[in-house]
Protein backbone atom coordinates (compact mmCIF):
# COMPACT_ATOMS: atom_id res chain seq x y z
CA UNK A 1 0.00 0.00 0.00
CA UNK A 2 1.41 3.42 -1.07
CA UNK A 3 2.08 6.31 1.31
CA UNK A 4 -0.48 8.52 -0.55
CA UNK A 5 -3.14 5.83 -0.19
CA UNK A 6 -2.42 5.47 3.54
CA UNK A 7 -2.67 9.23 4.10
CA UNK A 8 -5.98 9.33 2.21
CA UNK A 9 -7.43 6.60 4.34
CA UNK A 10 -6.34 8.36 7.51
CA UNK A 11 -7.96 11.61 6.36
CA UNK A 12 -11.17 9.80 5.46
CA UNK A 13 -11.21 8.13 8.90
CA UNK A 14 -10.65 11.42 10.73
CA UNK A 15 -13.34 13.09 8.66
CA UNK A 16 -15.84 10.38 9.51
CA UNK A 17 -14.86 10.57 13.21
CA UNK A 18 -15.38 14.36 13.24
CA UNK A 19 -18.82 13.92 11.72
CA UNK A 20 -19.66 11.35 14.39
CA UNK A 21 -18.43 13.66 17.21
CA UNK A 22 -20.42 16.52 15.74
CA UNK A 23 -23.61 14.44 15.61
CA UNK A 24 -23.02 13.17 19.17
CA UNK A 25 -22.47 16.71 20.48
CA UNK A 26 -25.65 17.98 18.82
CA UNK A 27 -27.62 15.07 20.30
CA UNK A 28 -26.30 15.77 23.80
CA UNK A 29 -27.14 19.47 23.53
CA UNK A 30 -30.68 18.63 22.39
CA UNK A 31 -31.12 16.15 25.26
CA UNK A 32 -29.94 18.65 27.87
CA UNK A 33 -32.16 21.36 26.41
CA UNK A 34 -35.19 19.08 26.52
CA UNK A 35 -34.46 18.16 30.14
CA UNK A 36 -34.21 21.81 31.20
CA UNK A 37 -37.45 22.65 29.39
CA UNK A 38 -39.14 19.69 31.09
CA UNK A 39 -38.05 20.90 34.51
CA UNK A 40 -39.35 24.38 33.78
CA UNK A 41 -42.71 22.88 32.90
CA UNK A 42 -43.05 20.99 36.24
CA UNK A 43 -45.89 22.60 38.25
CA UNK A 44 -44.56 24.94 40.96
CA UNK A 45 -46.20 23.12 43.90
CA UNK A 46 -44.28 19.94 43.08
CA UNK A 47 -40.79 21.33 43.62
CA UNK A 48 -41.40 22.64 47.14
CA UNK A 49 -42.90 19.27 48.09
CA UNK A 50 -39.84 17.49 46.75
CA UNK A 51 -37.52 19.86 48.57
CA UNK A 52 -39.57 19.55 51.77
CA UNK A 53 -39.44 15.77 51.58
CA UNK A 54 -35.67 15.87 51.08
CA UNK A 55 -35.22 18.32 53.96
CA UNK A 56 -37.50 16.30 56.24
CA UNK A 57 -35.60 13.12 55.46
CA UNK A 58 -32.27 14.84 56.07
CA UNK A 59 -33.57 16.32 59.34
CA UNK A 60 -34.90 12.96 60.51
CA UNK A 61 -31.67 11.19 59.65
CA UNK A 62 -29.68 13.86 61.45
CA UNK A 63 -31.80 13.61 64.57
CA UNK A 64 -31.65 9.82 64.66
CA UNK A 65 -27.89 9.93 64.16
CA UNK A 66 -27.55 12.43 67.01
CA UNK A 67 -29.63 10.19 69.30
CA UNK A 68 -28.05 6.87 68.37
CA UNK A 69 -25.37 7.16 71.04
CA UNK A 70 -27.82 8.23 73.76
CA UNK A 71 -27.98 5.39 76.33
CA UNK A 72 -31.63 6.22 77.05
CA UNK A 73 -32.57 5.27 73.51
CA UNK A 74 -30.67 2.01 73.80
CA UNK A 75 -32.73 1.14 76.89
CA UNK A 76 -36.00 1.14 74.96
CA UNK A 77 -34.84 0.23 71.45
CA UNK A 78 -35.29 -3.51 71.96
CA UNK A 79 -38.87 -2.88 73.08
CA UNK A 80 -40.00 -0.40 70.45
CA UNK A 81 -38.18 -1.56 67.30
CA UNK A 82 -40.27 -4.77 66.86
CA UNK A 83 -43.32 -2.51 66.55
CA UNK A 84 -41.94 -0.69 63.50
CA UNK A 85 -39.62 2.02 62.23
CA UNK A 86 -38.47 4.58 64.79
CA UNK A 87 -39.03 8.33 64.65
CA UNK A 88 -36.75 10.26 66.99
CA UNK A 89 -36.72 13.92 67.99
CA UNK A 90 -33.84 15.47 69.93
CA UNK A 91 -35.06 18.41 72.02
CA UNK A 92 -32.84 20.92 73.87
CA UNK A 93 -34.10 21.27 77.45
CA UNK A 94 -32.97 22.83 80.73
CA UNK A 95 -29.37 23.41 81.82
CA UNK A 96 -27.98 22.55 78.37
CA UNK A 97 -29.47 19.05 78.47
CA UNK A 98 -31.12 17.16 75.62
CA UNK A 99 -34.34 15.16 75.80
CA UNK A 100 -35.67 12.56 73.40
CA UNK A 101 -39.14 11.94 72.00
CA UNK A 102 -39.41 8.53 70.36
CA UNK A 103 -42.22 6.73 68.55
CA UNK A 104 -43.34 5.35 65.21
CA UNK A 105 -44.45 7.04 61.97
CA UNK A 106 -48.16 6.50 62.72
CA UNK A 107 -47.74 8.67 65.86
CA UNK A 108 -45.75 11.41 64.13
CA UNK A 109 -48.35 14.10 64.96
CA UNK A 110 -48.21 13.31 68.69
CA UNK A 111 -44.41 13.07 68.54
CA UNK A 112 -44.18 16.51 66.95
CA UNK A 113 -46.56 18.06 69.50
CA UNK A 114 -44.66 16.56 72.44
CA UNK A 115 -41.29 17.56 71.00
CA UNK A 116 -42.55 21.10 70.51
CA UNK A 117 -43.83 21.28 74.11
CA UNK A 118 -41.05 19.44 75.94
CA UNK A 119 -38.69 22.39 76.36
CA UNK A 120 -41.38 24.64 77.84
CA UNK A 121 -42.66 21.78 80.01
CA UNK A 122 -39.18 21.25 81.47
CA UNK A 123 -38.92 24.96 82.23
CA UNK A 124 -42.37 24.98 83.86
CA UNK A 125 -41.49 22.09 86.18
CA UNK A 126 -38.12 23.59 87.10
CA UNK A 127 -39.69 26.99 87.74
CA UNK A 128 -41.70 25.59 90.65
CA UNK A 129 -39.72 22.55 91.79
CA UNK A 130 -36.22 23.96 91.33
CA UNK A 131 -33.22 22.89 89.21
CA UNK A 132 -32.16 19.90 91.32
CA UNK A 133 -33.17 17.25 88.80
CA UNK A 134 -31.86 16.01 85.47
CA UNK A 135 -33.94 18.52 83.44
CA UNK A 136 -34.01 16.02 80.59
CA UNK A 137 -36.36 13.20 79.77
CA UNK A 138 -37.11 10.30 77.50
CA UNK A 139 -40.66 10.45 76.15
CA UNK A 140 -42.01 7.46 74.20
CA UNK A 141 -45.26 7.25 72.24
CA UNK A 142 -46.50 3.65 72.03
CA UNK A 143 -48.17 2.34 68.89
CA UNK A 144 -50.03 -0.61 70.43
CA UNK A 145 -51.43 -1.62 73.85
CA UNK A 146 -48.83 -4.38 74.14
CA UNK A 147 -46.00 -1.93 73.51
CA UNK A 148 -47.49 0.52 76.02
CA UNK A 149 -47.68 -2.17 78.69
CA UNK A 150 -44.17 -3.47 77.98
CA UNK A 151 -42.62 0.00 78.18
CA UNK A 152 -44.24 0.42 81.61
CA UNK A 153 -43.32 -3.13 82.67
CA UNK A 154 -46.95 -4.05 83.16
CA UNK A 155 -47.84 -7.74 82.93
CA UNK A 156 -51.14 -7.06 81.12
CA UNK A 157 -52.54 -4.34 78.86
CA UNK A 158 -53.24 -1.18 80.83
CA UNK A 159 -56.75 0.23 81.27
CA UNK A 160 -58.00 2.32 78.36
CA UNK A 161 -58.38 5.41 80.55
CA UNK A 162 -54.61 5.57 81.17
CA UNK A 163 -53.27 8.02 78.59
CA UNK A 164 -49.71 8.27 79.93
CA UNK A 165 -47.53 7.19 82.83
CA UNK A 166 -43.93 7.51 84.00
CA UNK A 167 -41.59 4.83 85.29
CA UNK A 168 -38.07 4.42 86.67
CA UNK A 169 -35.79 1.62 87.78
CA UNK A 170 -35.88 0.79 91.50
CA UNK A 171 -33.51 3.08 93.39
CA UNK A 172 -32.19 3.68 96.87
CA UNK A 173 -33.61 6.78 98.62
CA UNK A 174 -31.09 9.57 98.43
CA UNK A 175 -29.81 8.53 94.99
CA UNK A 176 -30.88 9.78 91.60
CA UNK A 177 -33.39 7.52 89.79
CA UNK A 178 -32.28 5.88 86.53
CA UNK A 179 -34.07 4.66 83.39
CA UNK A 180 -36.86 7.19 83.83
CA UNK A 181 -39.25 7.64 80.95
CA UNK A 182 -42.68 9.03 80.20
CA UNK A 183 -44.82 6.76 78.03
CA UNK A 184 -47.93 7.86 76.13
CA UNK A 185 -50.60 5.39 75.11
CA UNK A 186 -51.36 4.57 71.46
CA UNK A 187 -54.62 6.55 71.50
CA UNK A 188 -53.47 9.53 73.60
CA UNK A 189 -53.37 11.74 70.51
CA UNK A 190 -56.91 10.75 69.50
CA UNK A 191 -58.32 11.29 72.99
CA UNK A 192 -56.50 14.52 73.81
CA UNK A 193 -56.10 17.87 72.08
CA UNK A 194 -52.63 19.44 71.78
CA UNK A 195 -53.47 21.38 74.95
CA UNK A 196 -54.38 18.12 76.68
CA UNK A 197 -51.12 16.49 75.56
CA UNK A 198 -49.16 19.50 76.84
CA UNK A 199 -50.90 19.36 80.23
CA UNK A 200 -50.42 15.60 80.58
CA UNK A 201 -46.74 15.93 79.59
CA UNK A 202 -46.20 18.47 82.37
CA UNK A 203 -47.98 16.24 84.86
CA UNK A 204 -45.82 13.21 84.09
CA UNK A 205 -42.65 15.28 83.85
CA UNK A 206 -43.35 16.50 87.39
CA UNK A 207 -43.27 12.88 88.56
CA UNK A 208 -39.91 12.48 86.81
CA UNK A 209 -38.49 15.60 88.48
CA UNK A 210 -39.74 14.76 91.98
CA UNK A 211 -39.22 10.99 91.99
CA UNK A 212 -35.92 11.17 93.90
CA UNK A 213 -37.82 12.61 96.88
CA UNK A 214 -40.93 10.43 96.54
CA UNK A 215 -41.58 7.13 98.28
CA UNK A 216 -44.01 4.54 96.97
CA UNK A 217 -47.08 4.57 99.15
CA UNK A 218 -46.88 8.27 100.00
CA UNK A 219 -50.32 9.95 99.96
CA UNK A 220 -51.73 10.13 96.44
CA UNK A 221 -53.56 13.38 97.18
CA UNK A 222 -50.15 15.04 97.52
CA UNK A 223 -48.32 13.21 94.71
CA UNK A 224 -51.04 13.53 92.08
CA UNK A 225 -52.34 16.88 93.28
CA UNK A 226 -48.91 18.48 93.01
CA UNK A 227 -48.35 17.04 89.53
CA UNK A 228 -51.76 18.36 88.47
CA UNK A 229 -50.98 21.77 89.96
CA UNK A 230 -47.73 22.02 87.99
CA UNK A 231 -49.49 20.78 84.84
CA UNK A 232 -52.10 23.56 84.90
CA UNK A 233 -49.96 26.30 86.44
CA UNK A 234 -49.61 29.36 84.23
CA UNK A 235 -51.84 27.98 81.47
CA UNK A 236 -54.84 30.23 82.16
CA UNK A 237 -57.11 27.23 82.68
CA UNK A 238 -60.34 28.04 84.53
CA UNK A 239 -61.32 26.29 87.76
CA UNK A 240 -64.44 24.77 86.23
CA UNK A 241 -62.48 23.38 83.27
CA UNK A 242 -59.84 21.76 85.47
CA UNK A 243 -62.26 20.40 88.07
CA UNK A 244 -65.72 20.09 86.45
CA UNK A 245 -66.82 17.19 88.66
CA UNK A 246 -65.80 18.99 91.84
CA UNK A 247 -67.60 22.10 90.58
CA UNK A 248 -70.84 20.24 89.85
CA UNK A 249 -70.83 18.45 93.19
CA UNK A 250 -70.00 21.62 95.14
CA UNK A 251 -72.86 23.48 93.49
CA UNK A 252 -75.11 20.68 94.69
CA UNK A 253 -73.77 21.13 98.22
CA UNK A 254 -71.61 17.98 98.09
CA UNK A 255 -68.26 19.12 99.46
CA UNK A 256 -65.56 16.56 100.33
CA UNK A 257 -65.42 15.57 103.98
CA UNK A 258 -61.79 14.41 104.04
CA UNK A 259 -58.64 14.21 101.96
CA UNK A 260 -59.04 11.59 99.19
CA UNK A 261 -57.66 8.15 100.07
CA UNK A 262 -55.26 6.24 97.83
CA UNK A 263 -57.92 3.71 96.81
CA UNK A 264 -60.03 6.29 94.96
CA UNK A 265 -57.23 7.20 92.53
CA UNK A 266 -57.99 4.12 90.40
CA UNK A 267 -61.12 3.04 88.57
CA UNK A 268 -64.31 5.05 88.29
CA UNK A 269 -63.68 7.39 91.29
CA UNK A 270 -60.29 8.47 89.90
CA UNK A 271 -61.63 11.45 87.92
CA UNK A 272 -63.06 13.05 91.05
CA UNK A 273 -59.98 12.12 93.12
CA UNK A 274 -57.54 13.78 90.72
CA UNK A 275 -59.69 16.92 90.59
CA UNK A 276 -59.91 17.08 94.37
CA UNK A 277 -56.15 16.57 94.68
CA UNK A 278 -55.53 19.49 92.32
CA UNK A 279 -57.87 21.72 94.34
CA UNK A 280 -55.99 20.85 97.55
CA UNK A 281 -52.68 22.01 96.08
CA UNK A 282 -54.27 25.06 94.47
CA UNK A 283 -55.75 25.92 97.88
CA UNK A 284 -52.35 25.61 99.59
CA UNK A 285 -50.65 27.80 96.98
CA UNK A 286 -53.41 30.39 97.24
CA UNK A 287 -53.76 30.59 101.03
CA UNK A 288 -50.10 30.09 101.96
CA UNK A 289 -47.85 30.34 98.88
CA UNK A 290 -46.02 28.10 96.42
CA UNK A 291 -42.84 27.68 98.52
CA UNK A 292 -45.03 26.29 101.32
CA UNK A 293 -46.64 23.94 98.78
CA UNK A 294 -43.24 22.66 97.64
CA UNK A 295 -42.05 22.29 101.22
CA UNK A 296 -45.19 20.37 102.15
CA UNK A 297 -44.74 18.08 99.14
CA UNK A 298 -41.17 17.27 100.15
CA UNK A 299 -42.32 16.39 103.67
CA UNK A 300 -45.48 14.45 102.79
CA UNK A 301 -43.98 12.57 99.81
CA UNK A 302 -40.90 11.46 101.72
CA UNK A 303 -42.63 8.49 103.40
CA UNK A 304 -45.90 6.67 103.87
CA UNK A 305 -48.28 8.67 106.02
CA UNK A 306 -51.34 8.20 108.18
CA UNK A 307 -53.72 10.85 109.55
CA UNK A 308 -51.56 11.34 112.65
CA UNK A 309 -48.31 11.88 110.71
CA UNK A 310 -50.10 14.14 108.21
CA UNK A 311 -51.41 16.17 111.13
CA UNK A 312 -47.90 16.57 112.53
CA UNK A 313 -46.42 17.66 109.19
CA UNK A 314 -49.27 20.11 108.51
CA UNK A 315 -48.65 21.72 111.90
CA UNK A 316 -44.91 21.96 111.26
CA UNK A 317 -45.17 23.36 107.72
CA UNK A 318 -48.48 25.25 107.62
CA UNK A 319 -49.09 25.70 111.37
CA UNK A 320 -52.55 24.17 111.18
CA UNK A 321 -54.13 20.90 112.26
CA UNK A 322 -55.35 18.32 109.78
CA UNK A 323 -58.96 18.94 110.79
CA UNK A 324 -58.61 22.71 110.33
CA UNK A 325 -56.79 22.17 107.04
CA UNK A 326 -59.70 20.11 105.64
CA UNK A 327 -62.24 22.66 106.91
CA UNK A 328 -60.35 25.56 105.34
CA UNK A 329 -60.05 23.65 102.04
CA UNK A 330 -63.82 23.03 102.00
CA UNK A 331 -64.50 26.71 102.68
CA UNK A 332 -62.10 27.69 99.89
CA UNK A 333 -63.91 25.40 97.40
CA UNK A 334 -67.41 26.80 97.79
CA UNK A 335 -67.01 30.28 96.22
CA UNK A 336 -64.84 28.96 93.36
CA UNK A 337 -67.45 26.40 92.35
CA UNK A 338 -70.31 28.89 92.50
Tab-separated table of C-alpha atoms in Angstrom, residues 16-312:
chain	number	residue	atom	x	y	z
A	16	UNK	CA	-15.839	10.383	9.510
A	17	UNK	CA	-14.863	10.573	13.206
A	18	UNK	CA	-15.380	14.361	13.240
A	19	UNK	CA	-18.821	13.920	11.718
A	20	UNK	CA	-19.660	11.353	14.392
A	21	UNK	CA	-18.432	13.655	17.215
A	22	UNK	CA	-20.425	16.519	15.739
A	23	UNK	CA	-23.605	14.445	15.606
A	24	UNK	CA	-23.023	13.169	19.170
A	25	UNK	CA	-22.468	16.715	20.477
A	26	UNK	CA	-25.645	17.977	18.825
A	27	UNK	CA	-27.622	15.074	20.300
A	28	UNK	CA	-26.303	15.767	23.801
A	29	UNK	CA	-27.137	19.466	23.531
A	30	UNK	CA	-30.677	18.626	22.385
A	31	UNK	CA	-31.116	16.152	25.260
A	32	UNK	CA	-29.936	18.653	27.866
A	33	UNK	CA	-32.155	21.359	26.410
A	34	UNK	CA	-35.192	19.079	26.517
A	35	UNK	CA	-34.455	18.162	30.139
A	36	UNK	CA	-34.207	21.814	31.195
A	37	UNK	CA	-37.446	22.647	29.389
A	38	UNK	CA	-39.137	19.694	31.093
A	39	UNK	CA	-38.047	20.900	34.513
A	40	UNK	CA	-39.348	24.385	33.778
A	41	UNK	CA	-42.714	22.878	32.899
A	42	UNK	CA	-43.053	20.986	36.238
A	43	UNK	CA	-45.890	22.595	38.253
A	44	UNK	CA	-44.557	24.937	40.955
A	45	UNK	CA	-46.204	23.120	43.901
A	46	UNK	CA	-44.284	19.944	43.077
A	47	UNK	CA	-40.792	21.326	43.623
A	48	UNK	CA	-41.400	22.644	47.142
A	49	UNK	CA	-42.896	19.271	48.093
A	50	UNK	CA	-39.839	17.495	46.750
A	51	UNK	CA	-37.518	19.865	48.570
A	52	UNK	CA	-39.570	19.553	51.774
A	53	UNK	CA	-39.439	15.772	51.575
A	54	UNK	CA	-35.673	15.874	51.080
A	55	UNK	CA	-35.220	18.320	53.963
A	56	UNK	CA	-37.498	16.296	56.241
A	57	UNK	CA	-35.601	13.116	55.458
A	58	UNK	CA	-32.268	14.837	56.074
A	59	UNK	CA	-33.569	16.318	59.342
A	60	UNK	CA	-34.898	12.956	60.505
A	61	UNK	CA	-31.666	11.191	59.649
A	62	UNK	CA	-29.680	13.859	61.454
A	63	UNK	CA	-31.803	13.612	64.573
A	64	UNK	CA	-31.648	9.822	64.659
A	65	UNK	CA	-27.890	9.930	64.165
A	66	UNK	CA	-27.551	12.428	67.012
A	67	UNK	CA	-29.633	10.191	69.300
A	68	UNK	CA	-28.051	6.868	68.367
A	69	UNK	CA	-25.369	7.163	71.038
A	70	UNK	CA	-27.817	8.227	73.757
A	71	UNK	CA	-27.982	5.388	76.330
A	72	UNK	CA	-31.629	6.217	77.052
A	73	UNK	CA	-32.566	5.267	73.507
A	74	UNK	CA	-30.669	2.007	73.801
A	75	UNK	CA	-32.734	1.143	76.886
A	76	UNK	CA	-36.000	1.141	74.962
A	77	UNK	CA	-34.840	0.229	71.452
A	78	UNK	CA	-35.294	-3.506	71.955
A	79	UNK	CA	-38.866	-2.879	73.081
A	80	UNK	CA	-39.999	-0.402	70.448
A	81	UNK	CA	-38.175	-1.559	67.299
A	82	UNK	CA	-40.273	-4.767	66.865
A	83	UNK	CA	-43.322	-2.514	66.547
A	84	UNK	CA	-41.943	-0.693	63.504
A	85	UNK	CA	-39.620	2.017	62.229
A	86	UNK	CA	-38.469	4.583	64.786
A	87	UNK	CA	-39.035	8.329	64.650
A	88	UNK	CA	-36.750	10.265	66.995
A	89	UNK	CA	-36.725	13.919	67.992
A	90	UNK	CA	-33.836	15.468	69.935
A	91	UNK	CA	-35.062	18.408	72.021
A	92	UNK	CA	-32.844	20.925	73.869
A	93	UNK	CA	-34.099	21.272	77.454
A	94	UNK	CA	-32.967	22.831	80.731
A	95	UNK	CA	-29.370	23.413	81.815
A	96	UNK	CA	-27.977	22.550	78.374
A	97	UNK	CA	-29.472	19.052	78.467
A	98	UNK	CA	-31.123	17.160	75.623
A	99	UNK	CA	-34.338	15.163	75.796
A	100	UNK	CA	-35.672	12.556	73.400
A	101	UNK	CA	-39.139	11.945	71.999
A	102	UNK	CA	-39.412	8.529	70.356
A	103	UNK	CA	-42.220	6.730	68.550
A	104	UNK	CA	-43.340	5.348	65.213
A	105	UNK	CA	-44.450	7.043	61.972
A	106	UNK	CA	-48.159	6.501	62.725
A	107	UNK	CA	-47.741	8.666	65.861
A	108	UNK	CA	-45.749	11.408	64.134
A	109	UNK	CA	-48.349	14.097	64.962
A	110	UNK	CA	-48.214	13.306	68.688
A	111	UNK	CA	-44.412	13.067	68.540
A	112	UNK	CA	-44.176	16.510	66.953
A	113	UNK	CA	-46.563	18.056	69.501
A	114	UNK	CA	-44.662	16.560	72.442
A	115	UNK	CA	-41.291	17.557	70.997
A	116	UNK	CA	-42.546	21.102	70.515
A	117	UNK	CA	-43.831	21.279	74.107
A	118	UNK	CA	-41.050	19.441	75.943
A	119	UNK	CA	-38.687	22.394	76.364
A	120	UNK	CA	-41.378	24.640	77.843
A	121	UNK	CA	-42.657	21.782	80.012
A	122	UNK	CA	-39.180	21.252	81.472
A	123	UNK	CA	-38.917	24.963	82.228
A	124	UNK	CA	-42.369	24.978	83.856
A	125	UNK	CA	-41.488	22.093	86.178
A	126	UNK	CA	-38.118	23.586	87.096
A	127	UNK	CA	-39.685	26.992	87.741
A	128	UNK	CA	-41.701	25.587	90.646
A	129	UNK	CA	-39.717	22.550	91.787
A	130	UNK	CA	-36.218	23.962	91.331
A	131	UNK	CA	-33.219	22.893	89.211
A	132	UNK	CA	-32.160	19.905	91.320
A	133	UNK	CA	-33.173	17.252	88.802
A	134	UNK	CA	-31.859	16.006	85.472
A	135	UNK	CA	-33.937	18.522	83.442
A	136	UNK	CA	-34.010	16.023	80.590
A	137	UNK	CA	-36.365	13.199	79.773
A	138	UNK	CA	-37.112	10.297	77.497
A	139	UNK	CA	-40.664	10.451	76.150
A	140	UNK	CA	-42.009	7.465	74.200
A	141	UNK	CA	-45.262	7.253	72.245
A	142	UNK	CA	-46.496	3.654	72.033
A	143	UNK	CA	-48.173	2.337	68.894
A	144	UNK	CA	-50.029	-0.615	70.426
A	145	UNK	CA	-51.429	-1.617	73.849
A	146	UNK	CA	-48.827	-4.380	74.138
A	147	UNK	CA	-46.003	-1.933	73.508
A	148	UNK	CA	-47.493	0.524	76.019
A	149	UNK	CA	-47.680	-2.175	78.694
A	150	UNK	CA	-44.173	-3.469	77.984
A	151	UNK	CA	-42.620	-0.002	78.182
A	152	UNK	CA	-44.243	0.419	81.607
A	153	UNK	CA	-43.318	-3.130	82.674
A	154	UNK	CA	-46.949	-4.046	83.156
A	155	UNK	CA	-47.835	-7.736	82.931
A	156	UNK	CA	-51.140	-7.060	81.123
A	157	UNK	CA	-52.536	-4.342	78.862
A	158	UNK	CA	-53.236	-1.181	80.832
A	159	UNK	CA	-56.755	0.231	81.271
A	160	UNK	CA	-57.997	2.319	78.365
A	161	UNK	CA	-58.384	5.411	80.549
A	162	UNK	CA	-54.614	5.569	81.169
A	163	UNK	CA	-53.273	8.023	78.588
A	164	UNK	CA	-49.707	8.274	79.935
A	165	UNK	CA	-47.533	7.188	82.834
A	166	UNK	CA	-43.932	7.512	84.004
A	167	UNK	CA	-41.587	4.828	85.287
A	168	UNK	CA	-38.066	4.424	86.666
A	169	UNK	CA	-35.786	1.622	87.784
A	170	UNK	CA	-35.879	0.785	91.504
A	171	UNK	CA	-33.508	3.079	93.393
A	172	UNK	CA	-32.187	3.685	96.871
A	173	UNK	CA	-33.606	6.776	98.617
A	174	UNK	CA	-31.087	9.575	98.431
A	175	UNK	CA	-29.809	8.526	94.993
A	176	UNK	CA	-30.879	9.779	91.603
A	177	UNK	CA	-33.392	7.517	89.788
A	178	UNK	CA	-32.280	5.876	86.535
A	179	UNK	CA	-34.066	4.661	83.389
A	180	UNK	CA	-36.857	7.186	83.832
A	181	UNK	CA	-39.253	7.641	80.954
A	182	UNK	CA	-42.680	9.034	80.204
A	183	UNK	CA	-44.816	6.756	78.028
A	184	UNK	CA	-47.930	7.864	76.129
A	185	UNK	CA	-50.605	5.386	75.113
A	186	UNK	CA	-51.364	4.575	71.457
A	187	UNK	CA	-54.616	6.549	71.496
A	188	UNK	CA	-53.469	9.532	73.600
A	189	UNK	CA	-53.375	11.744	70.509
A	190	UNK	CA	-56.907	10.752	69.504
A	191	UNK	CA	-58.320	11.286	72.993
A	192	UNK	CA	-56.497	14.524	73.808
A	193	UNK	CA	-56.105	17.866	72.083
A	194	UNK	CA	-52.633	19.439	71.778
A	195	UNK	CA	-53.467	21.379	74.953
A	196	UNK	CA	-54.376	18.116	76.677
A	197	UNK	CA	-51.117	16.492	75.561
A	198	UNK	CA	-49.163	19.505	76.845
A	199	UNK	CA	-50.896	19.355	80.235
A	200	UNK	CA	-50.416	15.603	80.579
A	201	UNK	CA	-46.741	15.925	79.586
A	202	UNK	CA	-46.196	18.470	82.367
A	203	UNK	CA	-47.983	16.236	84.864
A	204	UNK	CA	-45.819	13.211	84.087
A	205	UNK	CA	-42.653	15.278	83.850
A	206	UNK	CA	-43.348	16.503	87.390
A	207	UNK	CA	-43.271	12.883	88.560
A	208	UNK	CA	-39.906	12.478	86.810
A	209	UNK	CA	-38.493	15.603	88.482
A	210	UNK	CA	-39.736	14.755	91.984
A	211	UNK	CA	-39.222	10.987	91.994
A	212	UNK	CA	-35.924	11.166	93.902
A	213	UNK	CA	-37.823	12.614	96.875
A	214	UNK	CA	-40.925	10.431	96.536
A	215	UNK	CA	-41.577	7.133	98.284
A	216	UNK	CA	-44.010	4.544	96.968
A	217	UNK	CA	-47.082	4.565	99.154
A	218	UNK	CA	-46.883	8.273	99.998
A	219	UNK	CA	-50.317	9.954	99.964
A	220	UNK	CA	-51.727	10.132	96.437
A	221	UNK	CA	-53.559	13.383	97.175
A	222	UNK	CA	-50.154	15.037	97.517
A	223	UNK	CA	-48.318	13.209	94.705
A	224	UNK	CA	-51.037	13.532	92.083
A	225	UNK	CA	-52.344	16.877	93.283
A	226	UNK	CA	-48.906	18.483	93.013
A	227	UNK	CA	-48.353	17.039	89.531
A	228	UNK	CA	-51.762	18.363	88.475
A	229	UNK	CA	-50.983	21.770	89.961
A	230	UNK	CA	-47.729	22.021	87.991
A	231	UNK	CA	-49.489	20.776	84.844
A	232	UNK	CA	-52.101	23.561	84.899
A	233	UNK	CA	-49.958	26.296	86.441
A	234	UNK	CA	-49.607	29.356	84.227
A	235	UNK	CA	-51.838	27.984	81.466
A	236	UNK	CA	-54.844	30.226	82.162
A	237	UNK	CA	-57.114	27.231	82.681
A	238	UNK	CA	-60.343	28.037	84.529
A	239	UNK	CA	-61.324	26.295	87.758
A	240	UNK	CA	-64.444	24.766	86.229
A	241	UNK	CA	-62.482	23.384	83.271
A	242	UNK	CA	-59.839	21.765	85.470
A	243	UNK	CA	-62.261	20.401	88.066
A	244	UNK	CA	-65.717	20.087	86.452
A	245	UNK	CA	-66.823	17.192	88.662
A	246	UNK	CA	-65.798	18.991	91.841
A	247	UNK	CA	-67.601	22.098	90.584
A	248	UNK	CA	-70.838	20.236	89.848
A	249	UNK	CA	-70.826	18.453	93.191
A	250	UNK	CA	-69.999	21.622	95.136
A	251	UNK	CA	-72.864	23.484	93.487
A	252	UNK	CA	-75.113	20.684	94.692
A	253	UNK	CA	-73.767	21.125	98.220
A	254	UNK	CA	-71.614	17.979	98.089
A	255	UNK	CA	-68.260	19.120	99.458
A	256	UNK	CA	-65.559	16.562	100.328
A	257	UNK	CA	-65.425	15.575	103.976
A	258	UNK	CA	-61.786	14.413	104.041
A	259	UNK	CA	-58.639	14.208	101.960
A	260	UNK	CA	-59.042	11.589	99.193
A	261	UNK	CA	-57.664	8.146	100.065
A	262	UNK	CA	-55.259	6.241	97.825
A	263	UNK	CA	-57.921	3.706	96.812
A	264	UNK	CA	-60.028	6.286	94.959
A	265	UNK	CA	-57.225	7.196	92.529
A	266	UNK	CA	-57.988	4.124	90.396
A	267	UNK	CA	-61.116	3.040	88.570
A	268	UNK	CA	-64.312	5.053	88.294
A	269	UNK	CA	-63.677	7.395	91.287
A	270	UNK	CA	-60.287	8.469	89.896
A	271	UNK	CA	-61.627	11.454	87.921
A	272	UNK	CA	-63.059	13.050	91.051
A	273	UNK	CA	-59.985	12.123	93.121
A	274	UNK	CA	-57.545	13.778	90.717
A	275	UNK	CA	-59.690	16.916	90.590
A	276	UNK	CA	-59.910	17.078	94.373
A	277	UNK	CA	-56.151	16.572	94.683
A	278	UNK	CA	-55.531	19.491	92.318
A	279	UNK	CA	-57.869	21.717	94.344
A	280	UNK	CA	-55.990	20.848	97.547
A	281	UNK	CA	-52.677	22.011	96.084
A	282	UNK	CA	-54.268	25.062	94.469
A	283	UNK	CA	-55.754	25.920	97.876
A	284	UNK	CA	-52.350	25.608	99.593
A	285	UNK	CA	-50.646	27.801	96.978
A	286	UNK	CA	-53.407	30.390	97.239
A	287	UNK	CA	-53.762	30.591	101.028
A	288	UNK	CA	-50.100	30.092	101.958
A	289	UNK	CA	-47.845	30.341	98.876
A	290	UNK	CA	-46.017	28.099	96.418
A	291	UNK	CA	-42.836	27.682	98.522
A	292	UNK	CA	-45.029	26.292	101.316
A	293	UNK	CA	-46.641	23.941	98.783
A	294	UNK	CA	-43.243	22.663	97.637
A	295	UNK	CA	-42.052	22.291	101.221
A	296	UNK	CA	-45.194	20.367	102.153
A	297	UNK	CA	-44.738	18.083	99.141
A	298	UNK	CA	-41.171	17.269	100.147
A	299	UNK	CA	-42.318	16.388	103.667
A	300	UNK	CA	-45.478	14.451	102.786
A	301	UNK	CA	-43.984	12.568	99.805
A	302	UNK	CA	-40.897	11.462	101.719
A	303	UNK	CA	-42.630	8.488	103.395
A	304	UNK	CA	-45.899	6.668	103.869
A	305	UNK	CA	-48.281	8.671	106.017
A	306	UNK	CA	-51.336	8.199	108.184
A	307	UNK	CA	-53.723	10.853	109.550
A	308	UNK	CA	-51.559	11.343	112.645
A	309	UNK	CA	-48.314	11.880	110.714
A	310	UNK	CA	-50.099	14.137	108.214
A	311	UNK	CA	-51.407	16.175	111.129
A	312	UNK	CA	-47.901	16.569	112.534
